[in-house]
Amino acid sequence: MTEDYRREGPRRVGQVKEVTSLANPIVKDIKALSDKKTREETGTFMAEGLKLVIDALELGWKIRTLVYAKAAKGKPLVEQVAAKTVANGGLVLEVSEKVLSSITRRDNPQMVVGIFESRWTRLSDIRPENGQTFVALDRVRDPGNLGTIIRTADAAGASGVILVGECTDPFSLETVRATMGSIFATPLIRASVDEFLSWQKHAGTELVATHLAGAVDYRTVDYSKKPVVILMGNEQSGLPENLAKSATRLVRIPQQGLADSLNLAVATAVMLFEARRHLLKI
Amino acid sequence: MTEDYRREGPRRVGQVKEVTSLANPIVKDIKALSDKKTREETGTFMAEGLKLVIDALELGWKIRTLVYAKAAKGKPLVEQVAAKTVANGGLVLEVSEKVLSSITRRDNPQMVVGIFESRWTRLSDIRPENGQTFVALDRVRDPGNLGTIIRTADAAGASGVILVGECTDPFSLETVRATMGSIFATPLIRASVDEFLSWQKHAGTELVATHLAGAVDYRTVDYSKKPVVILMGNEQSGLPENLAKSATRLVRIPQQGLADSLNLAVATAVMLFEARRHLLKI
Ligand SMILES: [Co+2]
Ligand SMILES: [Co+2]
């Protein structure tokens, strides 16, 4: 029952392709997306779950490949996203659960997986307006932390997440998973330290950095006067001095207890909900 | 160079034992602590890192076994904790890095690992006083979330974390790691739903639960009148009705954006920093 996509010759665009073999070259290509290098070369990444795929399509993300489990065949929502994928010139694969497990590296995989074109917003296109809040992360390393921060930024109504310096890739499977769909709703920007520093000079923002040396209580800043950028140091070493110096305010979250510090995603969340306190209503 | 602890016969308490073999039965016993069942039967768990072990001993936790890498031998702080372990009747193991990697399931293991007696606080011993805040978690499942919540509770100055119903084990290696040492500083309580409900009837607390049906903005509650219990539903299904009914306030954290909800550890952090807002000073 081995199938080989290439051997079967060209097919009409959008035709559903059945795949049960792990050796299938399309499956291999999809699995290769676990490598950052492959994601960057192809400009694509993987997202799991029918709801996520529907949300992504509604938000205008370009789908290259839709993969679904045989068991999901015929379900109206699955058929709808399959039709949309075809209409966009994408490929639709119907696969065995074994193949889905292999693609997603999970025992109980989601029934639907989408391969999307990744999307970066250019820093030069970001012109912050009052009421907007951005999160800037200095060399964030942990994929789960980054995903949780993107999810929180979305929930708090932030306008984007700026990755400063060498950060973990937001399009890794682990990060995308942790965003719970917010990867599609939150503009992502990457910048070197120099690019970030020269951008922020003219951006007219309140640049609020958390810092151990911060003498200012994070709750005493007026977050309503200007657009706000919340700058967070990385998990290991905190904020380097050149970035700390660029901040208009160095703040600290008061803490008690034994722990050295809060988890990065937690600290970012506490900052975000404070900075947007006047903007969030029930 | 294979060593077998049992074959070499009884030794004086506290004598340092060199171990290089993964087959050594003490090493096997330590590795068995990755099973919840073994942790519960032995009443012990593992914590990594010299700083954590020092903190734990200072806080009065009982150490059963200290394990350190050959490379750490002779370092004053390591010698001190070794001497303390011996004084407490514990065992000290000097091991190869290979053995440490195997014990901690890490490529670059910490140089020092401690096996401690686990410790639960009884719910009946908890008599909340004004100014105290507790976190109650309904069937929390994710070890990383639980660890991050314990870390945050410690940092925010909470007085304990109550695990209601079937929760993930706080003494698992993954959770202990995520607590960053706060496992030793935060009282942990476990309770069935019934135990929790009957305890809270007489505890005289403001029991604030986050709930999708909550019509009350979490920032409008007066957290200063009574001791506070923050009750959080689980990752998948939210708070069940019998627990929600027990709450004196059902609140919601206002959100914007695509995501359904905040990550559990993030939501707990936002609640904790709000409930203790009047108590936290820089
Ligand atoms: Co939301
Ligand atoms: Co602290």
Coordinates of C-alpha atoms and ligand atoms in Angstrom, one line a residue:
Chain A
M1 CA 0.0 0.0 0.0
T2 CA 3.0 2.3 -0.3
E3 CA 2.1 5.4 -2.1
D4 CA 4.5 7.8 -3.8
Y5 CA 3.2 11.1 -4.8
R6 CA 5.8 11.8 -7.5
R7 CA 5.4 8.4 -9.1
E8 CA 1.8 8.9 -9.7
G9 CA 2.4 11.9 -11.9
P10 CA 0.9 15.3 -12.0
R11 CA -2.6 15.9 -10.6
R12 CA -5.2 18.6 -10.9
V13 CA -4.6 21.4 -8.5
G14 CA -6.7 20.9 -5.4
Q15 CA -7.4 17.3 -5.9
V16 CA -7.5 15.4 -2.6
K17 CA -4.5 13.1 -2.2
E18 CA -4.7 10.0 0.0
V19 CA -1.6 9.2 1.9
T20 CA -0.9 6.4 4.3
S21 CA 2.8 5.9 4.0
L22 CA 5.3 7.7 6.3
A23 CA 7.8 7.5 3.4
N24 CA 5.6 9.7 1.2
P25 CA 7.8 12.7 0.1
I26 CA 5.1 15.2 0.9
V27 CA 4.9 13.8 4.4
K28 CA 8.6 14.0 4.6
D29 CA 8.6 17.6 3.5
I30 CA 6.0 18.5 6.1
K31 CA 7.9 16.7 8.8
A32 CA 11.0 18.6 7.8
L33 CA 9.2 21.8 9.1
S34 CA 10.3 20.8 12.5
D35 CA 13.7 22.3 11.5
K36 CA 13.9 26.0 11.7
K37 CA 16.1 26.1 8.6
T38 CA 13.4 24.3 6.5
R39 CA 10.7 26.7 7.9
E40 CA 12.8 29.7 6.8
E41 CA 13.7 28.3 3.4
T42 CA 10.1 27.4 2.6
G43 CA 8.6 30.3 4.4
T44 CA 6.0 28.0 5.9
F45 CA 5.0 26.5 9.2
M46 CA 2.5 24.1 10.7
A47 CA -0.6 24.7 12.9
E48 CA -2.8 22.1 14.4
G49 CA -6.5 22.0 14.9
L50 CA -9.6 22.6 12.8
K51 CA -10.6 25.7 14.7
L52 CA -7.2 27.3 14.3
V53 CA -7.2 26.5 10.5
I54 CA -10.6 28.1 10.2
D55 CA -9.5 31.2 12.2
A56 CA -6.3 31.5 10.1
L57 CA -8.2 31.4 6.8
E58 CA -10.7 34.0 8.0
L59 CA -7.8 36.2 9.0
G60 CA -6.4 35.9 5.5
W61 CA -3.4 33.7 6.1
K62 CA -2.3 31.7 3.0
I63 CA -2.6 28.0 3.4
R64 CA -0.3 25.8 1.3
T65 CA -1.4 22.4 2.4
L66 CA -4.3 21.1 4.4
V67 CA -3.9 17.7 6.1
Y68 CA -6.8 15.8 7.7
A69 CA -7.4 12.4 9.1
K70 CA -9.6 9.9 7.3
A71 CA -11.9 10.0 10.2
A72 CA -12.6 13.7 9.6
K73 CA -13.6 13.1 6.0
G74 CA -17.1 14.4 5.1
K75 CA -17.4 16.6 8.1
P76 CA -18.9 19.9 6.8
L77 CA -16.3 22.2 8.4
V78 CA -13.5 20.0 7.2
E79 CA -15.0 20.0 3.7
Q80 CA -15.3 23.8 3.8
V81 CA -11.6 24.4 4.7
A82 CA -10.6 21.8 2.1
A83 CA -12.6 23.7 -0.5
K84 CA -11.0 27.0 0.6
T85 CA -7.6 25.4 0.4
V86 CA -8.3 24.2 -3.2
A87 CA -9.6 27.6 -4.1
N88 CA -6.4 29.2 -2.9
G89 CA -4.3 26.8 -5.0
G90 CA -3.3 24.6 -2.0
L91 CA -2.9 20.9 -1.7
V92 CA -5.3 18.7 0.4
L93 CA -4.1 15.5 1.9
E94 CA -6.2 12.8 3.5
V95 CA -4.0 10.7 5.7
S96 CA -4.0 7.9 8.2
E97 CA -3.9 8.7 11.9
K98 CA -0.4 7.1 11.9
V99 CA 0.8 9.8 9.4
L100 CA -0.8 12.6 11.5
S101 CA 0.8 11.3 14.6
S102 CA 4.1 11.3 12.8
I103 CA 3.7 14.8 11.4
T104 CA 2.6 16.3 14.7
R105 CA 4.8 14.1 16.9
R106 CA 1.8 13.3 19.1
D107 CA 0.1 10.2 20.2
N108 CA -3.4 11.7 19.9
P109 CA -3.0 14.2 17.1
Q110 CA -5.5 16.8 16.1
M111 CA -7.6 15.7 13.1
V112 CA -6.7 18.7 11.0
V113 CA -3.3 20.3 10.3
G114 CA -2.6 23.3 8.1
I115 CA 0.7 24.4 6.5
F116 CA 0.7 28.2 6.2
E117 CA 2.9 30.8 4.8
S118 CA 4.7 32.6 7.7
R119 CA 4.3 36.3 8.0
W120 CA 6.5 39.0 9.5
T121 CA 5.6 42.6 10.0
R122 CA 8.4 45.1 9.3
L123 CA 9.5 47.2 12.2
S124 CA 9.5 50.2 9.9
D125 CA 5.8 49.7 9.3
I126 CA 5.1 50.0 13.0
R127 CA 4.0 53.5 13.9
P128 CA 2.6 53.2 17.3
E129 CA -0.5 55.2 18.2
N130 CA -1.9 56.1 21.6
G131 CA -3.9 53.2 23.1
Q132 CA -1.5 50.7 21.4
T133 CA 0.8 48.4 23.4
F134 CA 3.7 46.4 22.1
V135 CA 5.8 43.8 23.7
A136 CA 9.5 43.7 22.9
L137 CA 11.4 40.6 24.0
D138 CA 15.2 40.5 24.3
R139 CA 16.6 37.2 23.1
V140 CA 13.7 35.1 24.4
R141 CA 14.8 31.4 24.4
D142 CA 12.0 29.2 25.5
P143 CA 9.5 28.2 22.8
G144 CA 6.7 27.7 25.4
N145 CA 7.4 31.1 27.0
L146 CA 7.2 32.8 23.6
G147 CA 4.0 31.1 22.7
T148 CA 2.4 31.9 26.0
I149 CA 3.5 35.6 25.6
I150 CA 2.0 35.8 22.1
R151 CA -1.3 34.3 23.5
T152 CA -1.3 36.8 26.4
A153 CA -0.5 39.7 24.1
D154 CA -3.5 38.8 22.0
A155 CA -5.8 38.4 24.9
A156 CA -4.7 41.7 26.4
G157 CA -5.2 43.5 23.1
A158 CA -1.6 44.3 22.4
S159 CA -0.7 45.3 18.9
G160 CA 2.3 43.2 18.3
V161 CA 5.3 41.3 19.6
I162 CA 8.8 42.5 18.7
L163 CA 11.6 39.9 18.8
V164 CA 14.9 41.7 19.5
G165 CA 18.1 39.9 18.8
E166 CA 18.4 36.1 18.5
C167 CA 15.1 34.8 19.7
T168 CA 13.5 31.4 19.5
D169 CA 11.4 31.0 16.3
P170 CA 7.7 31.9 16.8
F171 CA 6.8 29.5 14.0
S172 CA 8.1 26.4 15.7
L173 CA 5.5 23.8 16.4
E174 CA 5.9 24.1 20.2
T175 CA 5.5 27.9 20.1
V176 CA 2.5 27.8 17.7
R177 CA 0.9 25.3 19.9
A178 CA 1.4 27.4 23.0
T179 CA -0.2 30.4 21.3
M180 CA -3.5 28.5 21.0
G181 CA -4.2 30.3 17.7
S182 CA -3.0 33.8 18.7
I183 CA -0.1 33.3 16.3
F184 CA -2.6 34.3 13.6
A185 CA -3.9 37.4 15.4
T186 CA -0.7 39.0 16.7
P187 CA 1.7 40.9 14.4
L188 CA 5.2 39.5 14.8
I189 CA 8.2 41.7 14.2
R190 CA 11.9 40.8 14.3
A191 CA 14.8 43.3 14.8
S192 CA 18.4 43.5 15.7
V193 CA 19.2 45.5 18.8
D194 CA 20.5 48.3 16.6
E195 CA 17.3 48.3 14.5
F196 CA 15.2 48.3 17.6
L197 CA 17.2 51.2 19.2
S198 CA 17.0 53.4 16.2
W199 CA 13.3 52.7 15.6
Q200 CA 12.4 53.5 19.2
K201 CA 14.2 56.8 19.1
H202 CA 11.6 58.1 16.7
A203 CA 8.6 56.0 17.7
G204 CA 7.4 58.4 20.4
T205 CA 6.6 55.6 22.8
E206 CA 6.9 55.1 26.5
L207 CA 9.5 52.3 26.6
V208 CA 8.9 50.6 29.9
A209 CA 11.6 48.0 30.8
T210 CA 11.5 45.6 33.7
H211 CA 14.9 45.6 35.4
L212 CA 16.3 44.4 38.7
A213 CA 17.8 47.9 39.1
G214 CA 14.4 49.4 38.5
A215 CA 13.5 51.7 41.4
V216 CA 10.0 52.5 40.0
D217 CA 6.9 50.4 41.0
Y218 CA 5.5 49.2 37.7
R219 CA 2.0 50.4 38.8
T220 CA 3.1 54.1 39.1
V221 CA 3.8 54.7 35.4
D222 CA 1.1 56.6 33.4
Y223 CA 0.5 54.2 30.6
S224 CA -2.2 56.4 29.0
K225 CA -0.2 59.3 27.7
K226 CA 1.7 57.7 24.9
P227 CA 1.8 54.4 23.1
V228 CA 3.6 51.8 25.2
V229 CA 6.4 49.3 24.5
I230 CA 7.0 46.8 27.3
L231 CA 10.6 45.6 27.1
M232 CA 11.4 42.3 28.8
G233 CA 14.9 40.8 29.3
N234 CA 15.6 37.2 28.6
E235 CA 15.2 34.2 30.9
Q236 CA 18.8 33.8 31.9
S237 CA 20.5 37.1 32.0
G238 CA 17.9 39.9 32.2
L239 CA 18.1 43.0 30.1
P240 CA 21.5 44.1 28.8
E241 CA 22.6 47.6 29.6
N242 CA 22.3 49.1 26.0
L243 CA 18.6 48.1 26.0
A244 CA 18.0 49.1 29.6
K245 CA 19.5 52.6 28.8
S246 CA 17.0 53.0 25.9
A247 CA 14.1 52.7 28.3
T248 CA 12.2 55.8 29.3
R249 CA 11.1 54.0 32.5
L250 CA 12.9 51.2 34.4
V251 CA 10.3 49.4 36.5
R252 CA 10.1 46.5 38.9
I253 CA 7.3 44.2 39.9
P254 CA 7.4 44.0 43.7
Q255 CA 7.9 40.5 45.0
Q256 CA 8.1 38.6 48.2
G257 CA 9.2 35.0 48.7
L258 CA 12.1 32.8 47.9
A259 CA 12.1 32.8 44.1
D260 CA 14.6 35.0 42.3
S261 CA 12.0 36.2 39.9
L262 CA 8.8 35.5 38.0
N263 CA 8.7 33.3 35.0
L264 CA 9.2 35.5 31.8
A265 CA 5.7 34.8 30.5
V266 CA 4.1 35.5 33.9
A267 CA 6.1 38.8 34.3
T268 CA 5.1 39.9 30.8
A269 CA 1.5 39.2 31.5
V270 CA 1.5 41.1 34.8
M271 CA 3.1 44.1 32.9
L272 CA 0.6 43.8 30.0
F273 CA -2.5 43.8 32.2
E274 CA -1.1 46.8 34.1
A275 CA -0.2 48.8 31.0
R276 CA -3.6 48.1 29.5
R277 CA -5.5 48.4 32.7
H278 CA -7.4 51.6 31.6
L279 CA -8.2 50.0 28.2
L280 CA -9.6 46.6 29.3
K281 CA -13.2 46.5 30.1
I282 CA -15.5 43.6 30.9
Chain B
M1 CA 34.8 -0.3 37.3
T2 CA 31.3 -1.5 38.0
E3 CA 30.2 -0.8 41.5
D4 CA 27.4 -2.4 43.4
Y5 CA 26.4 -0.7 46.6
R6 CA 24.8 -3.9 48.1
R7 CA 27.7 -6.1 47.3
E8 CA 30.1 -3.9 49.2
G9 CA 28.3 -4.4 52.4
P10 CA 27.1 -2.0 55.1
R11 CA 28.9 1.3 55.4
R12 CA 29.0 4.0 58.1
V13 CA 26.1 6.5 57.9
G14 CA 27.2 9.5 56.0
Q15 CA 30.2 8.0 54.3
V16 CA 30.6 9.4 50.8
K17 CA 30.0 6.7 48.2
E18 CA 31.5 6.9 44.7
V19 CA 29.3 5.7 41.9
T20 CA 30.0 5.5 38.2
S21 CA 27.7 2.8 37.1
L22 CA 24.1 3.3 35.8
A23 CA 23.4 -0.2 37.1
N24 CA 24.1 0.8 40.7
P25 CA 20.9 0.0 42.7
I26 CA 20.9 3.4 44.5
V27 CA 21.0 5.1 41.1
K28 CA 18.2 2.9 40.0
D29 CA 16.2 3.8 43.1
I30 CA 16.7 7.5 42.4
K31 CA 15.7 7.1 38.8
A32 CA 12.6 5.4 39.9
L33 CA 11.5 8.7 41.5
S34 CA 10.4 9.7 38.0
D35 CA 7.3 7.5 38.8
K36 CA 4.6 9.1 40.8
K37 CA 3.9 5.8 42.5
T38 CA 7.6 5.5 43.7
R39 CA 7.5 9.1 45.0
E40 CA 4.4 8.4 47.0
E41 CA 5.6 5.1 48.4
T42 CA 9.0 6.5 49.4
G43 CA 7.6 9.9 50.4
T44 CA 10.6 11.5 48.6
F45 CA 11.3 13.6 45.5
M46 CA 14.2 15.1 43.6
A47 CA 15.4 18.7 43.3
E48 CA 18.2 19.9 41.1
G49 CA 20.8 22.6 41.8
L50 CA 23.2 23.6 44.6
K51 CA 21.3 26.8 45.4
L52 CA 18.0 25.0 45.7
V53 CA 19.5 22.3 48.0
I54 CA 21.0 25.0 50.3
D55 CA 17.7 26.9 50.4
A56 CA 15.8 23.7 51.2
L57 CA 18.1 22.7 54.0
E58 CA 17.9 26.2 55.5
L59 CA 14.1 26.0 55.3
G60 CA 14.3 22.8 57.3
W61 CA 13.5 20.2 54.6
K62 CA 14.8 16.7 55.3
I63 CA 17.4 15.5 52.8
R64 CA 17.7 11.7 52.3
T65 CA 20.4 11.7 49.7
L66 CA 22.8 14.2 48.2
V67 CA 24.2 13.5 44.8
Y68 CA 27.0 15.6 43.3
A69 CA 29.3 15.4 40.3
K70 CA 33.0 14.5 40.7
A71 CA 33.8 18.0 39.3
A72 CA 32.0 19.6 42.3
K73 CA 34.1 17.8 44.8
G74 CA 36.0 20.0 47.2
K75 CA 33.9 23.1 46.5
P76 CA 33.2 24.7 49.9
L77 CA 29.4 25.0 49.5
V78 CA 29.2 21.4 48.2
E79 CA 31.2 20.2 51.2
Q80 CA 28.9 22.1 53.5
V81 CA 25.7 20.6 52.2
A82 CA 27.4 17.2 52.2
A83 CA 28.3 17.6 55.9
K84 CA 24.8 18.7 56.6
T85 CA 23.4 15.7 54.8
V86 CA 25.7 13.4 56.8
A87 CA 24.7 15.2 60.1
N88 CA 21.0 14.5 59.2
G89 CA 21.7 10.8 58.7
G90 CA 21.5 11.1 54.9
L91 CA 23.6 9.5 52.2
V92 CA 26.1 11.3 50.0
L93 CA 26.9 10.1 46.5
E94 CA 29.7 11.3 44.3
V95 CA 28.9 10.3 40.8
S96 CA 30.1 10.6 37.2
E97 CA 28.4 13.2 34.9
K98 CA 27.0 10.3 33.0
V99 CA 25.1 9.1 36.1
L100 CA 23.9 12.7 36.8
S101 CA 22.6 13.0 33.3
S102 CA 20.8 9.8 33.6
I103 CA 19.2 10.7 37.0
T104 CA 18.1 14.1 35.8
R105 CA 17.4 13.1 32.2
R106 CA 19.4 16.1 31.0
D107 CA 22.3 16.5 28.7
N108 CA 23.9 19.3 30.9
P109 CA 22.8 18.4 34.3
Q110 CA 23.1 20.5 37.4
M111 CA 26.2 19.5 39.5
V112 CA 24.1 18.8 42.6
V113 CA 20.9 17.0 43.2
G114 CA 19.0 16.4 46.5
I115 CA 16.5 13.7 47.4
F116 CA 14.1 15.2 49.9
E117 CA 11.2 14.0 52.0
S118 CA 8.0 15.5 50.5
R119 CA 5.8 17.5 52.7
W120 CA 2.1 18.2 52.6
T121 CA 0.2 20.7 54.8
R122 CA -3.2 19.5 56.0
L123 CA -6.1 21.5 54.9
S124 CA -7.5 21.4 58.5
D125 CA -4.3 23.1 59.6
I126 CA -5.0 26.1 57.4
R127 CA -6.9 28.9 59.2
P128 CA -6.6 31.8 56.9
E129 CA -6.0 35.2 58.4
N130 CA -6.5 38.6 56.9
G131 CA -3.7 39.6 54.5
Q132 CA -3.2 35.9 53.5
T133 CA -4.0 34.7 50.0
F134 CA -4.3 31.1 48.9
V135 CA -4.5 29.6 45.4
A136 CA -6.9 26.7 44.9
L137 CA -6.5 24.7 41.7
D138 CA -9.2 22.5 40.4
R139 CA -7.7 19.3 38.8
V140 CA -4.6 21.1 37.3
R141 CA -3.1 18.8 34.7
D142 CA 0.0 20.4 33.3
P143 CA 3.2 19.9 35.4
G144 CA 4.8 23.1 33.9
N145 CA 1.7 25.1 34.7
L146 CA 1.6 23.9 38.3
G147 CA 5.3 24.6 38.8
T148 CA 4.9 28.1 37.4
I149 CA 1.9 28.7 39.6
I150 CA 3.8 27.7 42.7
R151 CA 6.7 30.0 41.7
T152 CA 4.3 32.9 41.2
A153 CA 2.4 32.2 44.4
D154 CA 5.7 32.4 46.3
A155 CA 6.8 35.6 44.5
A156 CA 3.5 37.2 45.1
G157 CA 3.6 36.3 48.8
A158 CA 0.7 33.8 48.8
S159 CA 0.4 31.5 51.8
G160 CA -0.2 28.2 50.0
V161 CA -1.5 26.3 47.0
I162 CA -4.4 24.0 47.5
L163 CA -4.8 21.1 45.0
V164 CA -8.4 20.2 44.7
G165 CA -9.3 16.8 43.1
E166 CA -7.0 14.8 40.9
C167 CA -4.1 17.2 40.2
T168 CA -0.7 16.6 38.6
D169 CA 1.9 15.8 41.3
P170 CA 3.8 18.9 42.5
F171 CA 6.8 16.7 43.3
S172 CA 7.4 15.5 39.8
L173 CA 10.7 16.6 38.4
E174 CA 9.1 18.8 35.7
T175 CA 7.0 20.7 38.3
V176 CA 9.8 21.0 40.8
R177 CA 12.0 22.4 38.1
A178 CA 9.4 25.0 37.0
T179 CA 9.0 26.2 40.6
M180 CA 12.7 27.3 40.6
G181 CA 13.0 26.6 44.3
S182 CA 9.6 27.9 45.4
I183 CA 8.4 24.3 46.0
F184 CA 10.4 24.6 49.3
A185 CA 8.8 27.9 50.3
T186 CA 5.1 27.4 49.4
P187 CA 2.9 25.2 51.6
L188 CA 1.1 22.6 49.5
I189 CA -2.3 21.2 50.4
R190 CA -4.3 18.5 48.7
A191 CA -8.0 18.0 49.1
S192 CA -11.0 16.3 47.5
V193 CA -13.8 18.6 46.3
D194 CA -15.9 17.7 49.3
E195 CA -13.1 18.3 51.7
F196 CA -12.4 21.7 50.1
L197 CA -16.1 22.6 50.1
S198 CA -16.6 21.8 53.8
W199 CA -13.3 23.5 54.7
Q200 CA -14.2 26.7 53.0
K201 CA -17.7 26.9 54.6
H202 CA -16.0 27.7 57.9
A203 CA -12.7 29.3 56.7
G204 CA -14.2 32.8 56.5
T205 CA -12.5 33.7 53.3
E206 CA -13.5 35.6 50.2
L207 CA -13.5 32.8 47.7
V208 CA -13.0 34.4 44.3
A209 CA -13.4 32.1 41.3
T210 CA -12.6 33.0 37.7
H211 CA -15.5 31.8 35.6
L212 CA -16.6 32.4 32.0
A213 CA -20.0 33.3 33.4
G214 CA -18.5 35.7 35.9
A215 CA -20.1 39.1 35.4
V216 CA -17.8 40.9 37.8
D217 CA -14.6 42.5 36.7
Y218 CA -11.8 40.9 38.8
R219 CA -10.5 44.4 39.7
T220 CA -13.7 45.5 41.5
V221 CA -13.5 43.0 44.3
D222 CA -12.3 44.2 47.7
Y223 CA -9.5 41.9 48.5
S224 CA -8.6 43.6 51.7
K225 CA -11.6 42.7 54.0
K226 CA -11.0 39.0 54.4
P227 CA -8.4 36.4 53.7
V228 CA -8.7 35.5 50.0
V229 CA -8.8 32.1 48.2
I230 CA -8.4 32.4 44.4
L231 CA -10.0 29.4 42.8
M232 CA -9.0 28.5 39.3
G233 CA -10.7 25.9 37.0
N234 CA -8.6 23.4 35.0
E235 CA -7.0 23.8 31.6
Q236 CA -9.5 21.9 29.6
S237 CA -12.9 22.4 31.1
G238 CA -13.0 25.3 33.4
L239 CA -14.6 25.3 36.8
P240 CA -17.3 22.7 37.5
E241 CA -20.6 24.0 38.9
N242 CA -20.3 22.7 42.4
L243 CA -17.1 24.6 42.9
A244 CA -18.3 27.6 41.1
K245 CA -21.4 27.7 43.4
S246 CA -19.1 27.7 46.5
A247 CA -17.5 30.9 45.4
T248 CA -18.4 34.2 47.1
R249 CA -17.5 36.1 43.9
L250 CA -17.4 34.9 40.3
V251 CA -15.1 37.1 38.4
R252 CA -13.7 37.5 34.9
I253 CA -10.5 38.9 33.5
P254 CA -11.5 41.2 30.6
Q255 CA -9.9 40.1 27.4
Q256 CA -9.7 41.1 23.8
G257 CA -8.3 39.2 20.9
L258 CA -8.7 35.8 19.2
A259 CA -7.6 33.5 22.0
D260 CA -10.3 31.8 24.0
S261 CA -8.6 32.4 27.2
L262 CA -5.4 33.0 29.0
N263 CA -3.0 30.2 29.9
L264 CA -3.8 28.9 33.4
A265 CA -0.6 30.0 35.0
V266 CA -0.9 33.5 33.4
A267 CA -4.5 33.9 34.6
T268 CA -3.6 32.8 38.1
A269 CA -0.7 35.3 38.1
V270 CA -2.9 38.2 37.0
M271 CA -5.4 37.2 39.7
L272 CA -2.7 36.9 42.4
F273 CA -1.1 40.3 41.6
E274 CA -4.6 41.9 41.7
A275 CA -5.6 40.2 45.0
R276 CA -2.4 41.2 46.7
R277 CA -2.1 44.6 45.0
H278 CA -2.6 46.5 48.3
L279 CA 0.0 44.2 50.0
L280 CA 2.9 44.3 47.5
K281 CA 5.3 47.2 47.9
I282 CA 8.6 47.8 46.1
Ligands
CO1 CO -9.6 36.4 24.5
CO2 CO 10.9 36.9 44.6

